[in-house]
Amino acid sequence: MDRIPRRRSEQLLTALVITLVLAGLAVLIPAVAQRLAAARPVPTPVPTPTPTAPPAAVLLQDELERDLAGVMTIVNDHTFGTAFLIDPQGDFLTAASLVSGSESLRLIDNTGGSHPVRVIGIDAALGLAQIRATNDGRPMPFGDPATLQLDDPIVLLASPKVANLRPSTPAVLTARSAMQLTLRVDDLPGSLGGPVVGPGGKVLGVLTLAGKALPINLSLDDVAQWRNQAGTPMPLAPLPGTLVLRGSDTTSSPASGPTVQAVSPARASAAGDTLITIQGTGFAAGPTLRVHFVPLASPAGAFDGLAATLVNSSTLTVKVPAGRVVQDYVIQVTNGDGTVTSSRTAFTVTP
C-alpha cells in the first residue's frame, strides 16, 4: 500500500531530469552567447578626418610690399621687362637679353617716373646684366637657392605699376642644376629679368628665360666686379605701346603717336567671328597697319585680328576670329606708319 507505483516513479524521474537540463541550459546559454558575441568580428571604426591646414603663404603681406618697392620696369628700343634693386647706389639686376644690343634704355619706377640708365655690365654666358639709375626704391636681400627643394613654392615678382603684369605670380621649382632653376610659372615676356623670391622675401634667382631662372649666388662675382664701374650712359628709350601703366590717364605711347580710347563691343564670343570697332586718334593707313591682341595675364593666346581696316583717322575695324582663348586681352595697334599704341582697358573673349 505504501509503495509508489512503478509507472508513477518513472514519470517523476523523467520530470526531474528535464528540470535539471533546463536549469543547466539557463546557466550555459548566456555564457555561450557572451562568448559568441566576443568572437564576432567588429568593424574597425572609421577615423574622423582631421582638416589639413592650408600651406602658409610664401610671402607675408609686409614682405611682399617691401620687395615690390625694389622691383621696377626696364624699357629698351622695342619692348620692356623687369629689373630689381640690389644696393643703395641704384644698381639693378635684370636679364642680359633686355640690355645687350639695345641702343636706348629707360627705367620706370613705381610712380610711373622715368630715369636714364647706365649699363654697368653684361654677362652673356649667365644671361645677366646690371644697370644703374637714380631712384628711391628699397634694395632686395639675397637668399640661398641651395635651400630650395623640388616642388617648393616660390614667387616671381614684377613692377606693381605695370597693368599688364601681375606683381606677384606663384611658381614651383620643378628641376634644378648648379646653373639653372626650372620653374612651373605663368610668366609673361614683361616678367623677364624679374626676381624669383622665397620665404622672407629673399631673392633666390633672376628670370633670364621663360620658365628658367639663374640662381642668385651665381651673380655674386659679377656684382662684386661691377661695383665700382662707372658704366655707359644710354639715350632714353621710347615708351613701347605694349607697356600699360596703372593710373595713367592716357595710353603709354608717346603723345605724338596714335591712341586707343574705346572698343565696341568690348566682348566677343569664342564661338564665332566678331567684327569690332576701335576708336582713338592718329590712325593712319599703310602696309604695317595691324591689330594684335595681347593676353593680360597669361603667357599664351596672343593673336592678330583679321582684315584690319582704316575707316578714318579715329576709327578702325577688325575681325576677332573664332576659337580664341577665353581671357582678357590688351589691344595693340600698329599704325600704318609703324608707330604702336595699346588700349588701357581690356578686351574680353567669352565662351
mmCIF file of C-alpha atoms in Angstrom:
data_model
loop_
_atom_site.group_PDB
_atom_site.id
_atom_site.type_symbol
_atom_site.label_atom_id
_atom_site.label_comp_id
_atom_site.label_asym_id
_atom_site.label_seq_id
_atom_site.Cartn_x
_atom_site.Cartn_y
_atom_site.Cartn_z
ATOM 1 C CA MET A 1 0.000 0.000 0.000
ATOM 2 C CA ASP A 2 2.836 2.437 0.853
ATOM 3 C CA ARG A 3 4.908 1.682 -2.245
ATOM 4 C CA ILE A 4 4.732 4.167 -5.174
ATOM 5 C CA PRO A 5 3.605 2.527 -8.381
ATOM 6 C CA ARG A 6 6.465 1.918 -10.828
ATOM 7 C CA ARG A 7 4.922 3.970 -13.624
ATOM 8 C CA ARG A 8 4.480 6.928 -11.312
ATOM 9 C CA SER A 9 8.147 6.822 -10.224
ATOM 10 C CA GLU A 10 9.351 6.781 -13.814
ATOM 11 C CA GLN A 11 7.327 9.909 -14.556
ATOM 12 C CA LEU A 12 8.819 11.723 -11.571
ATOM 13 C CA LEU A 13 12.344 10.734 -12.608
ATOM 14 C CA THR A 14 11.802 12.000 -16.142
ATOM 15 C CA ALA A 15 10.446 15.283 -14.862
ATOM 16 C CA LEU A 16 13.469 15.697 -12.592
ATOM 17 C CA VAL A 17 15.904 15.096 -15.446
ATOM 18 C CA ILE A 18 14.130 17.621 -17.679
ATOM 19 C CA THR A 19 14.187 20.174 -14.872
ATOM 20 C CA LEU A 20 17.915 19.687 -14.333
ATOM 21 C CA VAL A 21 18.633 20.008 -18.097
ATOM 22 C CA LEU A 22 16.602 23.195 -18.386
ATOM 23 C CA ALA A 23 18.334 24.656 -15.353
ATOM 24 C CA GLY A 24 21.720 23.863 -16.881
ATOM 25 C CA LEU A 25 20.781 25.455 -20.161
ATOM 26 C CA ALA A 26 19.602 28.560 -18.367
ATOM 27 C CA VAL A 27 23.077 28.884 -16.890
ATOM 28 C CA LEU A 28 25.011 27.993 -20.051
ATOM 29 C CA ILE A 29 23.129 29.950 -22.737
ATOM 30 C CA PRO A 30 24.070 33.481 -21.520
ATOM 31 C CA ALA A 31 27.718 32.479 -21.156
ATOM 32 C CA VAL A 32 27.823 30.946 -24.642
ATOM 33 C CA ALA A 33 26.035 33.947 -26.111
ATOM 34 C CA GLN A 34 28.554 36.224 -24.443
ATOM 35 C CA ARG A 35 31.475 34.242 -25.864
ATOM 36 C CA LEU A 36 29.951 34.197 -29.332
ATOM 37 C CA ALA A 37 29.423 37.947 -29.189
ATOM 38 C CA ALA A 38 33.030 38.448 -28.150
ATOM 39 C CA ALA A 39 34.254 36.240 -31.002
ATOM 40 C CA ARG A 40 32.140 38.002 -33.654
ATOM 41 C CA PRO A 41 34.317 40.459 -35.721
ATOM 42 C CA VAL A 42 33.517 44.110 -35.078
ATOM 43 C CA PRO A 43 34.026 46.629 -37.911
ATOM 44 C CA THR A 44 37.003 48.943 -37.369
ATOM 45 C CA PRO A 45 35.715 52.421 -36.538
ATOM 46 C CA VAL A 46 36.226 54.924 -39.331
ATOM 47 C CA PRO A 47 38.537 57.653 -38.038
ATOM 48 C CA THR A 48 37.193 61.178 -38.105
ATOM 49 C CA PRO A 49 39.199 63.087 -40.697
ATOM 50 C CA THR A 50 41.281 65.943 -39.364
ATOM 51 C CA PRO A 51 41.174 69.011 -41.612
ATOM 52 C CA THR A 52 44.544 69.695 -43.250
ATOM 53 C CA ALA A 53 45.790 73.186 -42.632
ATOM 54 C CA PRO A 54 46.359 75.147 -45.845
ATOM 55 C CA PRO A 55 50.020 75.800 -46.710
ATOM 56 C CA ALA A 56 51.425 79.050 -45.441
ATOM 57 C CA ALA A 57 51.903 81.830 -47.967
ATOM 58 C CA VAL A 58 55.424 82.135 -49.360
ATOM 59 C CA LEU A 59 55.473 85.850 -48.517
ATOM 60 C CA LEU A 60 53.783 87.729 -45.730
ATOM 61 C CA GLN A 61 51.982 90.845 -46.892
ATOM 62 C CA ASP A 62 54.586 93.189 -45.403
ATOM 63 C CA GLU A 63 57.386 91.158 -47.048
ATOM 64 C CA LEU A 64 55.654 91.400 -50.426
ATOM 65 C CA GLU A 65 55.158 95.154 -50.094
ATOM 66 C CA ARG A 66 58.790 95.616 -49.047
ATOM 67 C CA ASP A 67 60.042 93.605 -52.019
ATOM 68 C CA LEU A 68 57.825 95.327 -54.572
ATOM 69 C CA ALA A 69 59.348 98.670 -53.556
ATOM 70 C CA GLY A 70 62.547 97.464 -55.244
ATOM 71 C CA VAL A 71 61.038 95.918 -58.409
ATOM 72 C CA MET A 72 60.803 98.238 -61.408
ATOM 73 C CA THR A 73 60.461 98.241 -65.207
ATOM 74 C CA ILE A 74 63.257 98.447 -67.753
ATOM 75 C CA VAL A 75 62.413 99.632 -71.282
ATOM 76 C CA ASN A 76 64.634 99.102 -74.325
ATOM 77 C CA ASP A 77 64.272 100.042 -78.003
ATOM 78 C CA HIS A 78 61.238 97.846 -78.660
ATOM 79 C CA THR A 79 59.917 96.171 -75.509
ATOM 80 C CA PHE A 80 60.047 96.130 -71.718
ATOM 81 C CA GLY A 81 60.990 93.795 -68.890
ATOM 82 C CA THR A 82 61.699 93.790 -65.171
ATOM 83 C CA ALA A 83 64.681 94.832 -63.050
ATOM 84 C CA PHE A 84 65.233 94.833 -59.280
ATOM 85 C CA LEU A 85 67.298 96.998 -56.980
ATOM 86 C CA ILE A 86 70.265 95.373 -55.187
ATOM 87 C CA ASP A 87 72.033 98.264 -53.434
ATOM 88 C CA PRO A 88 71.507 101.869 -52.279
ATOM 89 C CA GLN A 89 73.554 103.404 -55.127
ATOM 90 C CA GLY A 90 70.875 102.456 -57.651
ATOM 91 C CA ASP A 91 72.246 99.210 -59.112
ATOM 92 C CA PHE A 92 69.670 96.847 -60.625
ATOM 93 C CA LEU A 93 69.950 93.300 -61.930
ATOM 94 C CA THR A 94 67.984 92.169 -64.971
ATOM 95 C CA ALA A 95 68.177 89.773 -67.929
ATOM 96 C CA ALA A 96 71.048 90.363 -70.366
ATOM 97 C CA SER A 97 68.708 89.999 -73.350
ATOM 98 C CA LEU A 98 66.901 93.200 -72.336
ATOM 99 C CA VAL A 99 70.136 95.225 -72.344
ATOM 100 C CA SER A 100 72.554 93.646 -74.814
ATOM 101 C CA GLY A 101 72.385 95.286 -78.244
ATOM 102 C CA SER A 102 69.897 97.960 -77.166
ATOM 103 C CA GLU A 103 70.631 101.496 -78.354
ATOM 104 C CA SER A 104 68.447 103.151 -75.701
ATOM 105 C CA LEU A 105 67.099 102.296 -72.256
ATOM 106 C CA ARG A 106 64.977 103.789 -69.513
ATOM 107 C CA LEU A 107 63.919 102.708 -66.029
ATOM 108 C CA ILE A 108 60.321 103.320 -64.933
ATOM 109 C CA ASP A 109 59.804 103.438 -61.170
ATOM 110 C CA ASN A 110 56.631 102.516 -59.317
ATOM 111 C CA THR A 111 55.219 106.036 -59.517
ATOM 112 C CA GLY A 112 55.483 105.979 -63.318
ATOM 113 C CA GLY A 113 58.539 108.270 -63.320
ATOM 114 C CA SER A 114 61.302 107.642 -65.868
ATOM 115 C CA HIS A 115 65.050 107.558 -65.185
ATOM 116 C CA PRO A 116 68.062 107.499 -67.521
ATOM 117 C CA VAL A 117 70.121 104.329 -67.325
ATOM 118 C CA ARG A 118 73.810 103.426 -67.286
ATOM 119 C CA VAL A 119 74.831 99.932 -68.362
ATOM 120 C CA ILE A 120 77.267 98.682 -65.717
ATOM 121 C CA GLY A 121 77.956 95.179 -67.010
ATOM 122 C CA ILE A 122 76.647 92.310 -69.122
ATOM 123 C CA ASP A 123 77.453 88.628 -68.603
ATOM 124 C CA ALA A 124 76.155 86.940 -71.744
ATOM 125 C CA ALA A 125 77.154 83.470 -70.521
ATOM 126 C CA LEU A 126 74.937 83.764 -67.447
ATOM 127 C CA GLY A 127 72.272 85.875 -69.161
ATOM 128 C CA LEU A 128 72.704 88.587 -66.517
ATOM 129 C CA ALA A 129 73.034 92.379 -66.751
ATOM 130 C CA GLN A 130 73.474 95.189 -64.249
ATOM 131 C CA ILE A 131 72.232 98.723 -64.798
ATOM 132 C CA ARG A 132 72.293 101.860 -62.641
ATOM 133 C CA ALA A 133 69.656 104.566 -62.277
ATOM 134 C CA THR A 134 68.658 107.232 -59.755
ATOM 135 C CA ASN A 135 65.637 106.165 -57.699
ATOM 136 C CA ASP A 136 64.195 105.899 -54.195
ATOM 137 C CA GLY A 137 63.474 102.157 -54.133
ATOM 138 C CA ARG A 138 64.411 99.625 -51.485
ATOM 139 C CA PRO A 139 67.231 97.124 -52.211
ATOM 140 C CA MET A 140 66.186 93.469 -52.112
ATOM 141 C CA PRO A 141 68.072 90.988 -49.888
ATOM 142 C CA PHE A 142 69.666 87.851 -51.375
ATOM 143 C CA GLY A 143 68.881 84.352 -50.139
ATOM 144 C CA ASP A 144 70.454 80.930 -50.678
ATOM 145 C CA PRO A 145 68.936 78.978 -53.603
ATOM 146 C CA ALA A 146 70.561 75.796 -52.244
ATOM 147 C CA THR A 147 67.814 75.703 -49.606
ATOM 148 C CA LEU A 148 65.178 75.138 -52.298
ATOM 149 C CA GLN A 149 63.757 71.635 -52.708
ATOM 150 C CA LEU A 150 61.829 70.284 -55.681
ATOM 151 C CA ASP A 151 58.145 71.295 -55.600
ATOM 152 C CA ASP A 152 58.883 74.149 -53.188
ATOM 153 C CA PRO A 153 56.596 77.163 -53.759
ATOM 154 C CA ILE A 154 58.275 80.433 -54.721
ATOM 155 C CA VAL A 155 57.121 83.744 -56.219
ATOM 156 C CA LEU A 156 58.029 85.716 -59.354
ATOM 157 C CA LEU A 157 57.726 89.486 -58.898
ATOM 158 C CA ALA A 158 57.127 92.335 -61.342
ATOM 159 C CA SER A 159 56.549 96.063 -61.005
ATOM 160 C CA PRO A 160 53.144 96.835 -59.449
ATOM 161 C CA LYS A 161 52.893 99.871 -61.758
ATOM 162 C CA VAL A 162 52.544 97.751 -64.916
ATOM 163 C CA ALA A 163 48.884 96.984 -65.638
ATOM 164 C CA ASN A 164 49.522 94.052 -67.975
ATOM 165 C CA LEU A 165 51.676 92.123 -65.481
ATOM 166 C CA ARG A 166 50.834 90.537 -62.145
ATOM 167 C CA PRO A 167 53.028 91.963 -59.352
ATOM 168 C CA SER A 168 53.205 88.535 -57.685
ATOM 169 C CA THR A 169 52.984 85.272 -59.652
ATOM 170 C CA PRO A 170 53.103 81.904 -57.817
ATOM 171 C CA ALA A 171 55.748 79.463 -59.074
ATOM 172 C CA VAL A 172 57.031 75.996 -58.197
ATOM 173 C CA LEU A 173 60.564 74.629 -58.548
ATOM 174 C CA THR A 174 60.394 71.604 -60.875
ATOM 175 C CA ALA A 175 64.105 70.987 -61.588
ATOM 176 C CA ARG A 176 67.444 72.428 -60.614
ATOM 177 C CA SER A 177 71.108 72.337 -61.509
ATOM 178 C CA ALA A 178 74.136 74.337 -60.446
ATOM 179 C CA MET A 179 73.451 76.789 -63.281
ATOM 180 C CA GLN A 180 69.672 76.928 -63.568
ATOM 181 C CA LEU A 181 66.354 76.770 -61.710
ATOM 182 C CA THR A 182 63.447 75.418 -63.752
ATOM 183 C CA LEU A 183 60.054 76.791 -62.742
ATOM 184 C CA ARG A 184 56.417 75.986 -63.357
ATOM 185 C CA VAL A 185 55.071 79.512 -63.676
ATOM 186 C CA ASP A 186 52.725 81.559 -65.867
ATOM 187 C CA ASP A 187 55.354 84.134 -66.782
ATOM 188 C CA LEU A 188 54.912 86.805 -69.444
ATOM 189 C CA PRO A 189 57.597 88.426 -71.638
ATOM 190 C CA GLY A 190 57.452 91.538 -69.438
ATOM 191 C CA SER A 191 58.417 89.408 -66.417
ATOM 192 C CA LEU A 192 61.851 88.686 -67.922
ATOM 193 C CA GLY A 193 64.606 89.935 -65.622
ATOM 194 C CA GLY A 194 62.349 89.747 -62.569
ATOM 195 C CA PRO A 195 63.394 88.366 -59.174
ATOM 196 C CA VAL A 196 62.322 84.911 -58.005
ATOM 197 C CA VAL A 197 61.874 85.114 -54.237
ATOM 198 C CA GLY A 198 61.276 82.672 -51.402
ATOM 199 C CA PRO A 199 60.363 82.862 -47.710
ATOM 200 C CA GLY A 200 61.384 86.082 -46.038
ATOM 201 C CA GLY A 201 61.225 87.883 -49.377
ATOM 202 C CA LYS A 202 64.829 86.981 -50.249
ATOM 203 C CA VAL A 203 65.910 86.779 -53.888
ATOM 204 C CA LEU A 204 66.768 83.231 -54.952
ATOM 205 C CA GLY A 205 67.055 83.721 -58.705
ATOM 206 C CA VAL A 206 66.711 86.005 -61.745
ATOM 207 C CA LEU A 207 64.324 85.081 -64.563
ATOM 208 C CA THR A 208 66.609 85.032 -67.621
ATOM 209 C CA LEU A 209 64.487 82.863 -69.949
ATOM 210 C CA ALA A 210 60.838 81.799 -69.969
ATOM 211 C CA GLY A 211 60.452 79.390 -67.050
ATOM 212 C CA LYS A 212 64.201 79.495 -66.289
ATOM 213 C CA ALA A 213 65.999 81.425 -63.558
ATOM 214 C CA LEU A 214 69.679 81.987 -62.804
ATOM 215 C CA PRO A 215 70.479 81.066 -59.154
ATOM 216 C CA ILE A 216 71.245 84.369 -57.453
ATOM 217 C CA ASN A 217 74.512 83.115 -55.930
ATOM 218 C CA LEU A 218 75.974 82.944 -59.465
ATOM 219 C CA SER A 219 75.593 86.724 -59.735
ATOM 220 C CA LEU A 220 77.833 87.495 -56.761
ATOM 221 C CA ASP A 221 81.166 87.513 -58.632
ATOM 222 C CA ASP A 222 79.793 89.787 -61.349
ATOM 223 C CA VAL A 223 78.199 92.152 -58.839
ATOM 224 C CA ALA A 224 81.479 92.420 -56.925
ATOM 225 C CA GLN A 225 83.441 93.025 -60.136
ATOM 226 C CA TRP A 226 80.996 95.633 -61.453
ATOM 227 C CA ARG A 227 80.539 97.505 -58.165
ATOM 228 C CA ASN A 228 82.961 100.357 -58.907
ATOM 229 C CA GLN A 229 82.306 100.600 -62.641
ATOM 230 C CA ALA A 230 81.085 103.972 -63.887
ATOM 231 C CA GLY A 231 79.041 102.338 -66.657
ATOM 232 C CA THR A 232 77.920 103.580 -70.055
ATOM 233 C CA PRO A 233 75.097 106.153 -70.200
ATOM 234 C CA MET A 234 72.293 105.289 -72.618
ATOM 235 C CA PRO A 235 69.817 107.500 -74.518
ATOM 236 C CA LEU A 236 66.284 107.469 -73.129
ATOM 237 C CA ALA A 237 64.250 104.732 -74.824
ATOM 238 C CA PRO A 238 60.764 105.475 -76.206
ATOM 239 C CA LEU A 239 57.803 104.036 -74.377
ATOM 240 C CA PRO A 240 56.533 100.916 -76.171
ATOM 241 C CA GLY A 241 52.851 100.529 -76.956
ATOM 242 C CA THR A 242 52.793 97.173 -75.185
ATOM 243 C CA LEU A 243 53.514 98.849 -71.849
ATOM 244 C CA VAL A 244 50.343 99.817 -69.963
ATOM 245 C CA LEU A 245 50.846 101.650 -66.666
ATOM 246 C CA ARG A 246 48.295 101.630 -63.856
ATOM 247 C CA GLY A 247 46.848 105.016 -63.031
ATOM 248 C CA SER A 248 47.789 106.572 -66.380
ATOM 249 C CA ASP A 249 45.216 108.929 -67.871
ATOM 250 C CA THR A 250 46.426 108.312 -71.414
ATOM 251 C CA THR A 251 47.980 105.421 -73.251
ATOM 252 C CA SER A 252 51.633 104.736 -72.588
ATOM 253 C CA SER A 253 52.617 105.699 -76.143
ATOM 254 C CA PRO A 254 54.335 108.981 -76.900
ATOM 255 C CA ALA A 255 51.966 111.943 -77.053
ATOM 256 C CA SER A 256 52.619 112.404 -80.791
ATOM 257 C CA GLY A 257 51.571 108.838 -81.658
ATOM 258 C CA PRO A 258 48.151 107.221 -82.026
ATOM 259 C CA THR A 259 45.885 106.472 -79.082
ATOM 260 C CA VAL A 260 43.273 103.792 -78.434
ATOM 261 C CA GLN A 261 40.332 105.179 -76.470
ATOM 262 C CA ALA A 262 37.453 102.709 -76.818
ATOM 263 C CA VAL A 263 36.425 99.406 -78.354
ATOM 264 C CA SER A 264 32.918 98.246 -79.277
ATOM 265 C CA PRO A 265 31.776 95.664 -78.494
ATOM 266 C CA ALA A 266 34.154 95.087 -75.584
ATOM 267 C CA ARG A 267 33.403 91.335 -75.582
ATOM 268 C CA ALA A 268 33.429 88.674 -78.288
ATOM 269 C CA SER A 269 32.340 85.066 -78.144
ATOM 270 C CA ALA A 270 34.905 82.395 -78.986
ATOM 271 C CA ALA A 271 32.120 80.555 -80.799
ATOM 272 C CA GLY A 272 32.216 82.772 -83.898
ATOM 273 C CA ASP A 273 33.917 85.657 -85.736
ATOM 274 C CA THR A 274 33.143 89.120 -84.327
ATOM 275 C CA LEU A 275 33.668 92.468 -86.072
ATOM 276 C CA ILE A 276 34.756 95.137 -83.587
ATOM 277 C CA THR A 277 35.287 98.882 -83.926
ATOM 278 C CA ILE A 278 38.268 100.639 -82.322
ATOM 279 C CA GLN A 279 38.005 104.379 -81.584
ATOM 280 C CA GLY A 280 41.033 106.577 -80.994
ATOM 281 C CA THR A 281 43.200 109.259 -82.586
ATOM 282 C CA GLY A 282 46.032 109.422 -85.081
ATOM 283 C CA PHE A 283 45.249 106.256 -87.035
ATOM 284 C CA ALA A 284 46.872 106.149 -90.474
ATOM 285 C CA ALA A 285 46.798 103.810 -93.458
ATOM 286 C CA GLY A 286 49.895 101.937 -94.510
ATOM 287 C CA PRO A 287 51.436 98.489 -95.032
ATOM 288 C CA THR A 288 52.155 97.965 -91.324
ATOM 289 C CA LEU A 289 48.556 98.521 -90.122
ATOM 290 C CA ARG A 290 47.861 95.683 -87.690
ATOM 291 C CA VAL A 291 45.723 94.951 -84.634
ATOM 292 C CA HIS A 292 47.252 92.496 -82.177
ATOM 293 C CA PHE A 293 45.552 91.072 -79.065
ATOM 294 C CA VAL A 294 47.940 90.502 -76.125
ATOM 295 C CA PRO A 295 46.787 88.361 -73.134
ATOM 296 C CA LEU A 296 46.544 90.443 -69.996
ATOM 297 C CA ALA A 297 47.575 87.714 -67.519
ATOM 298 C CA SER A 298 48.719 84.661 -69.448
ATOM 299 C CA PRO A 299 51.777 83.635 -71.469
ATOM 300 C CA ALA A 300 49.636 82.017 -74.190
ATOM 301 C CA GLY A 301 46.850 83.017 -76.534
ATOM 302 C CA ALA A 302 48.046 86.174 -78.336
ATOM 303 C CA PHE A 303 46.644 86.604 -81.842
ATOM 304 C CA ASP A 304 46.258 89.048 -84.740
ATOM 305 C CA GLY A 305 42.885 90.404 -85.748
ATOM 306 C CA LEU A 306 41.747 89.779 -89.315
ATOM 307 C CA ALA A 307 41.219 92.384 -92.026
ATOM 308 C CA ALA A 308 42.222 95.489 -90.059
ATOM 309 C CA THR A 309 40.592 98.388 -91.947
ATOM 310 C CA LEU A 310 41.077 102.130 -91.563
ATOM 311 C CA VAL A 311 37.693 103.911 -91.660
ATOM 312 C CA ASN A 312 39.134 107.317 -90.808
ATOM 313 C CA SER A 313 41.844 108.787 -88.564
ATOM 314 C CA SER A 314 39.810 107.984 -85.431
ATOM 315 C CA THR A 315 38.190 104.666 -86.377
ATOM 316 C CA LEU A 316 39.444 101.174 -87.200
ATOM 317 C CA THR A 317 37.529 97.955 -87.718
ATOM 318 C CA VAL A 318 38.948 94.470 -87.281
ATOM 319 C CA LYS A 319 37.583 90.934 -87.071
ATOM 320 C CA VAL A 320 38.223 88.786 -83.977
ATOM 321 C CA PRO A 321 38.392 85.205 -85.298
ATOM 322 C CA ALA A 322 36.531 82.357 -83.649
ATOM 323 C CA GLY A 323 38.288 79.886 -81.404
ATOM 324 C CA ARG A 324 40.405 82.358 -79.443
ATOM 325 C CA VAL A 325 41.387 81.583 -75.823
ATOM 326 C CA VAL A 326 38.792 82.775 -73.309
ATOM 327 C CA GLN A 327 40.554 85.521 -71.322
ATOM 328 C CA ASP A 328 41.210 89.298 -71.165
ATOM 329 C CA TYR A 329 43.401 90.998 -73.774
ATOM 330 C CA VAL A 330 45.099 94.342 -74.329
ATOM 331 C CA ILE A 331 44.506 95.645 -77.860
ATOM 332 C CA GLN A 332 47.765 96.703 -79.502
ATOM 333 C CA VAL A 333 47.515 98.765 -82.687
ATOM 334 C CA THR A 334 50.469 99.080 -85.057
ATOM 335 C CA ASN A 335 49.709 102.123 -87.166
ATOM 336 C CA GLY A 336 50.212 102.345 -90.903
ATOM 337 C CA ASP A 337 53.363 104.416 -90.288
ATOM 338 C CA GLY A 338 54.804 101.846 -87.858
ATOM 339 C CA THR A 339 54.009 103.578 -84.556
ATOM 340 C CA VAL A 340 52.460 101.388 -81.838
ATOM 341 C CA THR A 341 49.921 102.003 -79.091
ATOM 342 C CA SER A 342 47.817 99.907 -76.699
ATOM 343 C CA SER A 343 44.400 100.192 -75.080
ATOM 344 C CA ARG A 344 44.162 100.934 -71.375
ATOM 345 C CA THR A 345 41.096 98.744 -70.866
ATOM 346 C CA ALA A 346 40.939 95.027 -71.535
ATOM 347 C CA PHE A 347 39.022 93.350 -74.348
ATOM 348 C CA THR A 348 37.463 90.018 -73.333
ATOM 349 C CA VAL A 349 36.864 86.810 -75.260
ATOM 350 C CA THR A 350 33.982 84.896 -73.659
ATOM 351 C CA PRO A 351 32.901 81.242 -74.094
#
